GROMACS .gro file of C-alpha atoms in nm:
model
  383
    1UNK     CA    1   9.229  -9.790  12.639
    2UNK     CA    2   9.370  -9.786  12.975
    3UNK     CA    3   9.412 -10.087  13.205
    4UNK     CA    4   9.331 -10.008  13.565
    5UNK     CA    5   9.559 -10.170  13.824
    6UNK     CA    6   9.711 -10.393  13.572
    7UNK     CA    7   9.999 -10.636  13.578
    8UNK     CA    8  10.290 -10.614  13.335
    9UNK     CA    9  10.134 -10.718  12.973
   10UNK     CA   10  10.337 -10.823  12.683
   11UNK     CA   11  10.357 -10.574  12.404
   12UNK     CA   12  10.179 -10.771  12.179
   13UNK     CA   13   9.871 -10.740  12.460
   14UNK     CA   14   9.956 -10.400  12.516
   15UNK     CA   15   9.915 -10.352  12.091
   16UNK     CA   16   9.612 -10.579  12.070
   17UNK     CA   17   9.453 -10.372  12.392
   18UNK     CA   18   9.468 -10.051  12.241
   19UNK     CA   19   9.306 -10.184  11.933
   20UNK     CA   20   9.039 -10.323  12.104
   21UNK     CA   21   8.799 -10.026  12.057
   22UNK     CA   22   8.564  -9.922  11.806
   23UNK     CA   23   8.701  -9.509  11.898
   24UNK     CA   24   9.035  -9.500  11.980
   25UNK     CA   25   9.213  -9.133  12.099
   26UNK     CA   26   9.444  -8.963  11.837
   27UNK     CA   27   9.673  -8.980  12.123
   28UNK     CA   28   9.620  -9.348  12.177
   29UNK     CA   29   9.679  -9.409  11.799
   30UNK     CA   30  10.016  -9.202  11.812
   31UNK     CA   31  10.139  -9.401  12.087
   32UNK     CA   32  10.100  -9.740  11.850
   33UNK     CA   33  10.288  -9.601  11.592
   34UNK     CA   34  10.576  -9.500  11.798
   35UNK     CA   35  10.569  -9.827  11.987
   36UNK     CA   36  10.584 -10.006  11.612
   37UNK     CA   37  10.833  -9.781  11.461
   38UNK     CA   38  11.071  -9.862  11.774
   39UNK     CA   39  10.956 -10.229  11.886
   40UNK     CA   40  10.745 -10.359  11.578
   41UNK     CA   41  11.056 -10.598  11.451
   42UNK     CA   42  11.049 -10.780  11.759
   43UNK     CA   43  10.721 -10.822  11.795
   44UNK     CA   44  10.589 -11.198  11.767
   45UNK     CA   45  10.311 -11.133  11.526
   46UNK     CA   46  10.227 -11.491  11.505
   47UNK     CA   47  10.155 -11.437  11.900
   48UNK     CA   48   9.977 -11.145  11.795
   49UNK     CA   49   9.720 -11.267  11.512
   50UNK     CA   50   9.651 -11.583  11.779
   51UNK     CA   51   9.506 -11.368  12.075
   52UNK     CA   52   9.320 -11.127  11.848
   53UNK     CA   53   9.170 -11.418  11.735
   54UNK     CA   54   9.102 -11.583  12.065
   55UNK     CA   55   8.954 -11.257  12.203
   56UNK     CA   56   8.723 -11.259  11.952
   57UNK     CA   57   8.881 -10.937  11.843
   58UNK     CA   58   9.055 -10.977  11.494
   59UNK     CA   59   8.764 -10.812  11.292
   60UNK     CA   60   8.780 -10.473  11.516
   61UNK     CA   61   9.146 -10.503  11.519
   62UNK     CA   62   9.187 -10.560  11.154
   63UNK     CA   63   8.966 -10.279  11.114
   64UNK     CA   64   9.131 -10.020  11.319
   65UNK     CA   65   9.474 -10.130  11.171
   66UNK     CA   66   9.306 -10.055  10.792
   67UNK     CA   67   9.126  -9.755  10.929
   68UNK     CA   68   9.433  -9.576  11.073
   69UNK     CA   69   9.734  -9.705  10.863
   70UNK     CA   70   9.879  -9.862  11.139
   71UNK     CA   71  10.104 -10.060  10.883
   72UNK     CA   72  10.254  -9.799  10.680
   73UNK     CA   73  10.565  -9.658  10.749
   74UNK     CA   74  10.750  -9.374  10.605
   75UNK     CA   75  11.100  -9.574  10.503
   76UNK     CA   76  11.169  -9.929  10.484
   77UNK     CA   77  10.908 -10.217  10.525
   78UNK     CA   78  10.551 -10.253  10.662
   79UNK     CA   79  10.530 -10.182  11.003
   80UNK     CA   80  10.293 -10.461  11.043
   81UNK     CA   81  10.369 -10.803  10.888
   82UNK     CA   82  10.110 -10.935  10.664
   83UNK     CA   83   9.837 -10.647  10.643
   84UNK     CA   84   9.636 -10.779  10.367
   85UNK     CA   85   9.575 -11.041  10.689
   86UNK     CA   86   9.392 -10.762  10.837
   87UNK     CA   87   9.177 -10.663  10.529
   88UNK     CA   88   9.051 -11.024  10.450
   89UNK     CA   89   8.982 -11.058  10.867
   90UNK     CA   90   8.774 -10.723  10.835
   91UNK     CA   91   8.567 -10.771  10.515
   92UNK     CA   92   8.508 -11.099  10.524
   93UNK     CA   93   8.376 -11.093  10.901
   94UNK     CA   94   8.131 -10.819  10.694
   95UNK     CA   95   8.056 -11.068  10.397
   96UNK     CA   96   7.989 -11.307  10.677
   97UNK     CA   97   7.780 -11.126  10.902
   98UNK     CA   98   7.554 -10.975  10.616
   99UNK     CA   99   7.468 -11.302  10.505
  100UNK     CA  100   7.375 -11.443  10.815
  101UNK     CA  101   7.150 -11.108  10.873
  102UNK     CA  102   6.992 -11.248  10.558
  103UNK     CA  103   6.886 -11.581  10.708
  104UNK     CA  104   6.800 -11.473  11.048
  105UNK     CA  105   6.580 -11.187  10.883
  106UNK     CA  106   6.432 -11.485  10.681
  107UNK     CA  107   6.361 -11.628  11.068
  108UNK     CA  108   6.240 -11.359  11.223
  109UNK     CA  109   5.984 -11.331  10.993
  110UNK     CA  110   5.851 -11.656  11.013
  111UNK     CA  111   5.877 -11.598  11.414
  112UNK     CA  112   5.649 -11.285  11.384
  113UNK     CA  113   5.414 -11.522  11.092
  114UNK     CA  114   5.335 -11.770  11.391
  115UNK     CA  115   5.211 -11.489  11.641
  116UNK     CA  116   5.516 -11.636  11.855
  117UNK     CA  117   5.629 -11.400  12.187
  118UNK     CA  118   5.998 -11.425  12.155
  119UNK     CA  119   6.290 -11.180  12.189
  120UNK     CA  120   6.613 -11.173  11.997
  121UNK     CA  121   6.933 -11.163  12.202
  122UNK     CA  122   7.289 -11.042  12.174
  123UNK     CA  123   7.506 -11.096  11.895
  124UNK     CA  124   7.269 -10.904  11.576
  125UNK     CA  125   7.193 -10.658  11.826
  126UNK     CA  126   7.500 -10.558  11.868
  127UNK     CA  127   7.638 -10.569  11.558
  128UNK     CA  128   7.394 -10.372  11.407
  129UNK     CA  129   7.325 -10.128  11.701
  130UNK     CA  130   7.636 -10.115  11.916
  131UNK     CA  131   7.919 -10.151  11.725
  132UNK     CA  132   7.719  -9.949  11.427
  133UNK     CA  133   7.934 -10.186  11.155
  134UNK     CA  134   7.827 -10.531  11.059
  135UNK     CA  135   8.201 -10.617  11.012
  136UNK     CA  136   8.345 -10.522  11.326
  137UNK     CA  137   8.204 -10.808  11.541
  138UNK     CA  138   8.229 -11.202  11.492
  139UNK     CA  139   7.827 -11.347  11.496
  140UNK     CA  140   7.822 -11.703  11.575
  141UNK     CA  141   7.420 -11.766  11.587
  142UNK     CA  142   7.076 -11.608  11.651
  143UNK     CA  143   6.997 -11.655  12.016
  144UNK     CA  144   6.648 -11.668  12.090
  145UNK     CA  145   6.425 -11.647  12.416
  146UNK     CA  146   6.074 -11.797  12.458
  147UNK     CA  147   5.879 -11.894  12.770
  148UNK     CA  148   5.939 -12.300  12.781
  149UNK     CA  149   5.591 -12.367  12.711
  150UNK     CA  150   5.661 -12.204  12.315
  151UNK     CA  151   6.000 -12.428  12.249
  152UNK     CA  152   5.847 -12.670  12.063
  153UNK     CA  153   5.607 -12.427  11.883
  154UNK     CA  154   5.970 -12.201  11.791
  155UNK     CA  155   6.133 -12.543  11.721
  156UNK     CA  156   5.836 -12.588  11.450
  157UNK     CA  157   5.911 -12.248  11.313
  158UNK     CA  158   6.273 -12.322  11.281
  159UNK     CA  159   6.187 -12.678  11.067
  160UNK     CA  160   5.926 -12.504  10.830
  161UNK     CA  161   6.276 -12.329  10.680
  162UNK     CA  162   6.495 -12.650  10.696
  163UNK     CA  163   6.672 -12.650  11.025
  164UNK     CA  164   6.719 -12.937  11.203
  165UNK     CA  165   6.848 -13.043  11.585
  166UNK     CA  166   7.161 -13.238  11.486
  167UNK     CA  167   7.536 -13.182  11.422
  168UNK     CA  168   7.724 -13.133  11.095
  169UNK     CA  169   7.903 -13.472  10.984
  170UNK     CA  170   8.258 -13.503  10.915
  171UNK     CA  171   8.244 -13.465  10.596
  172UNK     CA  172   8.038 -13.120  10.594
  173UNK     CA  173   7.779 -13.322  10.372
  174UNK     CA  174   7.493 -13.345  10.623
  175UNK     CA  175   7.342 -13.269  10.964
  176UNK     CA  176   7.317 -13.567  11.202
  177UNK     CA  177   7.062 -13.563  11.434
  178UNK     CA  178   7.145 -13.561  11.827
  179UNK     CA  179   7.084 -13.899  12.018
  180UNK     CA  180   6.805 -13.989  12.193
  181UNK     CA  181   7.022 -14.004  12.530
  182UNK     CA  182   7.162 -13.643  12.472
  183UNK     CA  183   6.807 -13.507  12.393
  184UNK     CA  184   6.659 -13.626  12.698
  185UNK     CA  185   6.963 -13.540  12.937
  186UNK     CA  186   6.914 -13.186  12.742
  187UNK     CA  187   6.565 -13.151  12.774
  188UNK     CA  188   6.582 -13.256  13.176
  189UNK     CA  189   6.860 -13.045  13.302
  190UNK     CA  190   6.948 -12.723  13.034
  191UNK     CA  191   6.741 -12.386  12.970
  192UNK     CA  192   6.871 -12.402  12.667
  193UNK     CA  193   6.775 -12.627  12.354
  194UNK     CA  194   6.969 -12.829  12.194
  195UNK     CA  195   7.126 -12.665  11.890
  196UNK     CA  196   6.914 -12.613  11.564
  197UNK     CA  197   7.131 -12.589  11.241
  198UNK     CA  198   7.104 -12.582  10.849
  199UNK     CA  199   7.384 -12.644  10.627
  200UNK     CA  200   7.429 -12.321  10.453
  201UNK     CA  201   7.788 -12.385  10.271
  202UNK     CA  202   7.895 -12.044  10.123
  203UNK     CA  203   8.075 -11.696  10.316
  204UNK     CA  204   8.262 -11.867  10.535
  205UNK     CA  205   7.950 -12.065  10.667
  206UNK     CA  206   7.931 -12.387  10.729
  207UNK     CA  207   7.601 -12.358  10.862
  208UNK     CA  208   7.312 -12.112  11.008
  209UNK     CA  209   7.286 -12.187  11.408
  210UNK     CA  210   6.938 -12.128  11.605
  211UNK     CA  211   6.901 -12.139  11.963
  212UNK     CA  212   6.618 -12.147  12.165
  213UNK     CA  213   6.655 -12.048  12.516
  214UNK     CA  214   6.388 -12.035  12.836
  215UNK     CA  215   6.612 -11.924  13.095
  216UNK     CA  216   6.869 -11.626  13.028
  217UNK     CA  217   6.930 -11.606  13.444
  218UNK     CA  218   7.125 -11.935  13.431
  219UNK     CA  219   7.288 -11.878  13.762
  220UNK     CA  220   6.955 -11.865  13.960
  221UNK     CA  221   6.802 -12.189  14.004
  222UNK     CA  222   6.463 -12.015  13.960
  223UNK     CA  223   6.593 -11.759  13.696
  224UNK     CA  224   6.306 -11.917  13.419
  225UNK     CA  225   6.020 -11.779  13.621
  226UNK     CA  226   6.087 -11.401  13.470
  227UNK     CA  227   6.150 -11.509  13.105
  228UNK     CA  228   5.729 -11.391  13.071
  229UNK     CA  229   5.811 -11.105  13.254
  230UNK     CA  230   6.097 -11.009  12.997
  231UNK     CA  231   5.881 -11.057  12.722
  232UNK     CA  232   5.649 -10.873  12.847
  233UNK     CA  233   5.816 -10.553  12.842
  234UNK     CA  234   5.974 -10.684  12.528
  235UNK     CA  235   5.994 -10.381  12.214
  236UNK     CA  236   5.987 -10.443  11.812
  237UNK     CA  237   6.227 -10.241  11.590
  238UNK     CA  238   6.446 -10.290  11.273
  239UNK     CA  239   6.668 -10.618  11.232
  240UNK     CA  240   6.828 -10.844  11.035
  241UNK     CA  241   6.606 -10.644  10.775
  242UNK     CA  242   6.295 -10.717  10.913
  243UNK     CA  243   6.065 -10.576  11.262
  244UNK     CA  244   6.250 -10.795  11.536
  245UNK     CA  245   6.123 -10.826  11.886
  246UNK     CA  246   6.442 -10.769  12.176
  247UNK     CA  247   6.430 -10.726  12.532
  248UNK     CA  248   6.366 -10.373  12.670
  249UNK     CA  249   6.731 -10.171  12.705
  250UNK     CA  250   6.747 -10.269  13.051
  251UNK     CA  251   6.655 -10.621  13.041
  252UNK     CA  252   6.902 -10.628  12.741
  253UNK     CA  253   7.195 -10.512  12.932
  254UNK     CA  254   7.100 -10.706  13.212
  255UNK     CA  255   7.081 -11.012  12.951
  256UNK     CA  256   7.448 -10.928  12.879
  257UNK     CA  257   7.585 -10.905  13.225
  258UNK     CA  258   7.443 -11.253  13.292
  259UNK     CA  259   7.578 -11.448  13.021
  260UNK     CA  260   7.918 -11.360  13.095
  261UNK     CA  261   7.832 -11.418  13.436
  262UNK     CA  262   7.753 -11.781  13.347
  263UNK     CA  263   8.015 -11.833  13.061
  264UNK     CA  264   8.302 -11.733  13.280
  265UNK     CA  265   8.187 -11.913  13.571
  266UNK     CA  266   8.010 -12.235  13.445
  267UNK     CA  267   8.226 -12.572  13.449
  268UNK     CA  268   8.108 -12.638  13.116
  269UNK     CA  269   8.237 -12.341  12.929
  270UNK     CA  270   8.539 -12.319  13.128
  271UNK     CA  271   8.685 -12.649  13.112
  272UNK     CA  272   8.602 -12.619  12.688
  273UNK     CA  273   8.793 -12.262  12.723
  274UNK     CA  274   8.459 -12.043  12.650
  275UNK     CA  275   8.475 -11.863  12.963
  276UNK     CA  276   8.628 -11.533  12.875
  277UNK     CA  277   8.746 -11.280  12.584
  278UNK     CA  278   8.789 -10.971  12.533
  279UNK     CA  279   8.437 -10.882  12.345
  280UNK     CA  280   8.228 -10.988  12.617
  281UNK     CA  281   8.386 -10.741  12.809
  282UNK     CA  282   8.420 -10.471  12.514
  283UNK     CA  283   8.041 -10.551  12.496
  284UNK     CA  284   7.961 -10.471  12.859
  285UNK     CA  285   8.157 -10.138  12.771
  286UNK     CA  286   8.022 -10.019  12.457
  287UNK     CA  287   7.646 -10.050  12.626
  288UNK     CA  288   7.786  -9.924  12.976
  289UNK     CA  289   7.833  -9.560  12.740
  290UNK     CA  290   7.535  -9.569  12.562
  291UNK     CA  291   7.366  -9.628  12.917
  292UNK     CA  292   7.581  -9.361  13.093
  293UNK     CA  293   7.466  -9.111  12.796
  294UNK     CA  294   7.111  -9.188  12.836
  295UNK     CA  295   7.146  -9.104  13.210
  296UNK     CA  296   6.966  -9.491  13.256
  297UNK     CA  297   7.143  -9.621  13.527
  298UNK     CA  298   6.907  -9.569  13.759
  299UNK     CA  299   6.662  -9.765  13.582
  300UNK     CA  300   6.913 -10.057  13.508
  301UNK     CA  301   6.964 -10.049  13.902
  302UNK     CA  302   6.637 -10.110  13.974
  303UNK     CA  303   6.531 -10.337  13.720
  304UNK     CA  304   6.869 -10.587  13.844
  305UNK     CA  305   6.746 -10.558  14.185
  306UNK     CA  306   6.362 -10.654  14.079
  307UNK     CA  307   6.508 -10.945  13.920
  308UNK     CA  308   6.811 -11.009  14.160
  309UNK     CA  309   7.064 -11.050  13.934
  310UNK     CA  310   7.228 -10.773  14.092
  311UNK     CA  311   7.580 -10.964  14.132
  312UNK     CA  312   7.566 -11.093  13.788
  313UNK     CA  313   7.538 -10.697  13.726
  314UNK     CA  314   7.848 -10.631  13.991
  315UNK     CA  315   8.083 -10.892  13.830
  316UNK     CA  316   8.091 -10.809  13.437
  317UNK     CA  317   8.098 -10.447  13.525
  318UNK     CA  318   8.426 -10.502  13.814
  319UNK     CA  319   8.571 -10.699  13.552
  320UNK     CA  320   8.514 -10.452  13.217
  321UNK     CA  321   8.599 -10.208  13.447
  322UNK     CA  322   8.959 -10.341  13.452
  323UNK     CA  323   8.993 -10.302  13.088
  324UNK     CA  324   8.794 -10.015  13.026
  325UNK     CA  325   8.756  -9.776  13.307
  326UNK     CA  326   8.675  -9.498  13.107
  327UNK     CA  327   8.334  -9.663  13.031
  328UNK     CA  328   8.204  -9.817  13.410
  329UNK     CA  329   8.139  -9.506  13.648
  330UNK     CA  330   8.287  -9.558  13.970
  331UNK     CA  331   7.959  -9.458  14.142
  332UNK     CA  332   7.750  -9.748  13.973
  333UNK     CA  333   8.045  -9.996  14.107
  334UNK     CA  334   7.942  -9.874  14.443
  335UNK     CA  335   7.563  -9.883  14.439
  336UNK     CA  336   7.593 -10.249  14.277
  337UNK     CA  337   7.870 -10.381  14.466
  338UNK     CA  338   7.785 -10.671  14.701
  339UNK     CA  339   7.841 -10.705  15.054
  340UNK     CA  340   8.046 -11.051  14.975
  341UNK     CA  341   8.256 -11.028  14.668
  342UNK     CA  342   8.420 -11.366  14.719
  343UNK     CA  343   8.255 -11.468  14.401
  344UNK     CA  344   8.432 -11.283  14.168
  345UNK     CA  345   8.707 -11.520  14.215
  346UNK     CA  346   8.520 -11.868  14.173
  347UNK     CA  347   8.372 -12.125  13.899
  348UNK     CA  348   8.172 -12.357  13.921
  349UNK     CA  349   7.949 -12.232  14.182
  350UNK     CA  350   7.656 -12.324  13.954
  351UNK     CA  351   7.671 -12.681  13.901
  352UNK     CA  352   7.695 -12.679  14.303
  353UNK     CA  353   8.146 -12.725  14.265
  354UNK     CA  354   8.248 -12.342  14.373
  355UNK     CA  355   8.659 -12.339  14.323
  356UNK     CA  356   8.859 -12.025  14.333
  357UNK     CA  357   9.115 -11.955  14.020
  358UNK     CA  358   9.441 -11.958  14.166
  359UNK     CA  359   9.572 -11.686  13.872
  360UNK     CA  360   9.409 -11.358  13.867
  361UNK     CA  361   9.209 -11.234  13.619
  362UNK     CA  362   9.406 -11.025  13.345
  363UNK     CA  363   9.703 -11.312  13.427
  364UNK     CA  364   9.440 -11.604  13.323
  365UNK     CA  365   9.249 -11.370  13.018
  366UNK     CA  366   9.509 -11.419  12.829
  367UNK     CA  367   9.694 -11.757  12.926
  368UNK     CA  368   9.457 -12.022  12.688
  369UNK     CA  369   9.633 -12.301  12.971
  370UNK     CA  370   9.392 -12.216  13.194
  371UNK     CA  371   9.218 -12.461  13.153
  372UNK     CA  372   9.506 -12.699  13.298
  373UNK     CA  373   9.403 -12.559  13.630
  374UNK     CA  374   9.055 -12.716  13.642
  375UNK     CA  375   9.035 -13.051  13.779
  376UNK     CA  376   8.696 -13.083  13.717
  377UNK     CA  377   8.520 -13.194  13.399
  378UNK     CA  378   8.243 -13.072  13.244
  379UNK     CA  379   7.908 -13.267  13.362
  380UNK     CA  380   7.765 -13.200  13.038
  381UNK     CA  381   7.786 -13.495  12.758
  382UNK     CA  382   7.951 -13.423  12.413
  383UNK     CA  383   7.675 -13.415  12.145
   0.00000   0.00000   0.00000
């Protein structure tokens, strides 16, 4: 990877960077072993392991490290500290993630039993399609979309196979349900349901995590009015073992673009520190290539434009630009680019609080204080 236009990183970031592929260059690969062989001593490793891990990036690291001996050296000790670190990281995010394709196949086919219109989003999609290896990128949930009218119906779905809308104890013994107060304060003001969960206790999971969104434009007020129009053009193909439903390639990329939009932007995620990493950006990358070699951007222009998400569209692609330029065309920037690109540089604009960040972005990506500069607090009630 090259950085455009960036500011003086630490080795480590420079390392971790590099690594943060699922290709790398020969060339790219020959530079990390000289840079190790000279500089690997004084490398703080601990510092290393932390921000792989807060990128979201220790799987793909851990496997790139494996996958290109990164660690061995020809005399004297390993060149990286700890590499059975990187093995356990790589096949146990694999153990992991084929498990949890086991219950959300187990879900989608109950989804496709009740006749309901519904699309699966992001993180299976990408790990199976994208990436091409189940063990290369951390799955949290299964995000699903239905039009608001079919929540409850998907919510019925989701408690025919045990899952509940509650919270795991303490104790990891049982799921409490949510109060009354933060169901109603849920159901009145986010496109999003509250969480559904069953305990699942085995591969690293604690438990399986459903949800059920209405809305995927969060940062248009009116963004739930196309959710029929998505699934409309909505396509079935293998998933999770099973014939899932997803959003049309366009409407899936666009899908991307937005969340980050929202999760880097909204008060909520950034005052909890789930406003950026790495992989959302690798994300926009890895699908920004398989667009490019599908000659689609026209298509994805148009269809941003019909929806007018268009700046949603213009900031992840400015911002994965900046860490991989290789994969945004420069001539896409241009046709997407807005006349006012203020926004690139605020938060908060959605709950009505627009602030700028005083840091710029590759400073703040990696600086987990953040946070400190946000005065504001999240208007959204711990459940």
């Amino acid at each position: 990877m090259h950085i455009s236009e960036s500011p003086k990183l630490r080795p480590e970031i420079e390392l971790l960077l590099t690594l943060a592929d699922i290709k790398i260059d020969e060339s790219h690969i020959e530079d990390c072993r000289t840079q190790l062989a000279s500089h690997g001593r004084q490398f703080d490793w601990g510092f290393f392991v932390d921000q792989a891990a807060r990128q979201r990036l220790l799987p793909l690291v851990a496997r790139n490290v494996l996958h290109y001996g990164l660690h061995r050296s020809v005399q004297g000790p390993s060149l990286i500290p700890y590499h059975w670190l990187y093995a356990f990281a790589y096949h146990g995010n694999k153990n992991r993630n084929r498990s949890l394709g086991n219950e959300f196949g187990k879900v989608i086919s109950a989804l496709n039993a009740a006749g309901l219109r519904y699309a699966i989003r992001k993180g299976p999609i990408l790990g199976e399609r994208v990436y091409g290896d189940v063990g290369l990128r951390p799955i949290s949930d299964l995000d699903i979309i239905v039009e608001r009218s079919d929540t409850s119906t998907a919510g019925s779905v989701l408690g025919s196979l045990g899952y509940i809308q509650g919270k795991l104890t303490l104790d990891g013994e049982r799921l409490e349900p949510f109060s009354r107060g933060t169901k109603a304060f849920w159901r009145l003001n986010m496109p999003v349901e509250l969480p559904y969960q069953k305990i699942c206790g085995s591969d690293g999971i604690e438990t399986y995590i459903i949800d059920i969104c209405s809305n995927i434009f969060q940062t248009r007020p009116d963004g739930a009015q196309f959710t029929g129009d998505l699934l409309k053009h909505r396509i079935q193909g293998p998933l999770c073992g099973e014939q899932g439903f997803t959003l049309a390639p366009e409407d899936e990329f666009l899908d991307l673009c937005a969340n980050l939009h929202m999760k880097a932007t909204a008060l909520y995620y950034v005052t909890e520190g789930g406003d950026l990493d790495v992989l959302k950006f690798l994300d926009i990358a890895l699908v920004c290539r398989r667009i490019s070699e599908a000659n689609a951007w026209p298509a994805v222009r148009q269809r941003a434009k019909e929806l007018g998400v268009v700046e949603s569209v213009y900031y992840a692609l400015h911002h994965a630009a900046l860490l991989y330029p290789n994969a945004v065309p420069t001539l896409e920037l241009s046709a997407l680019r807005p006349a006012d690109c203020g926004y690139l540089d605020e938060y908060g604009a959605i709950e009505g609080k627009p602030q700028r960040w005083r840091q710029p972005f590759l400073q703040r990506l990696f600086d987990y204080r953040r946070t400190d500069e946000v005065e504001a607090s999240s208007p959204i009630p711990r459940h």
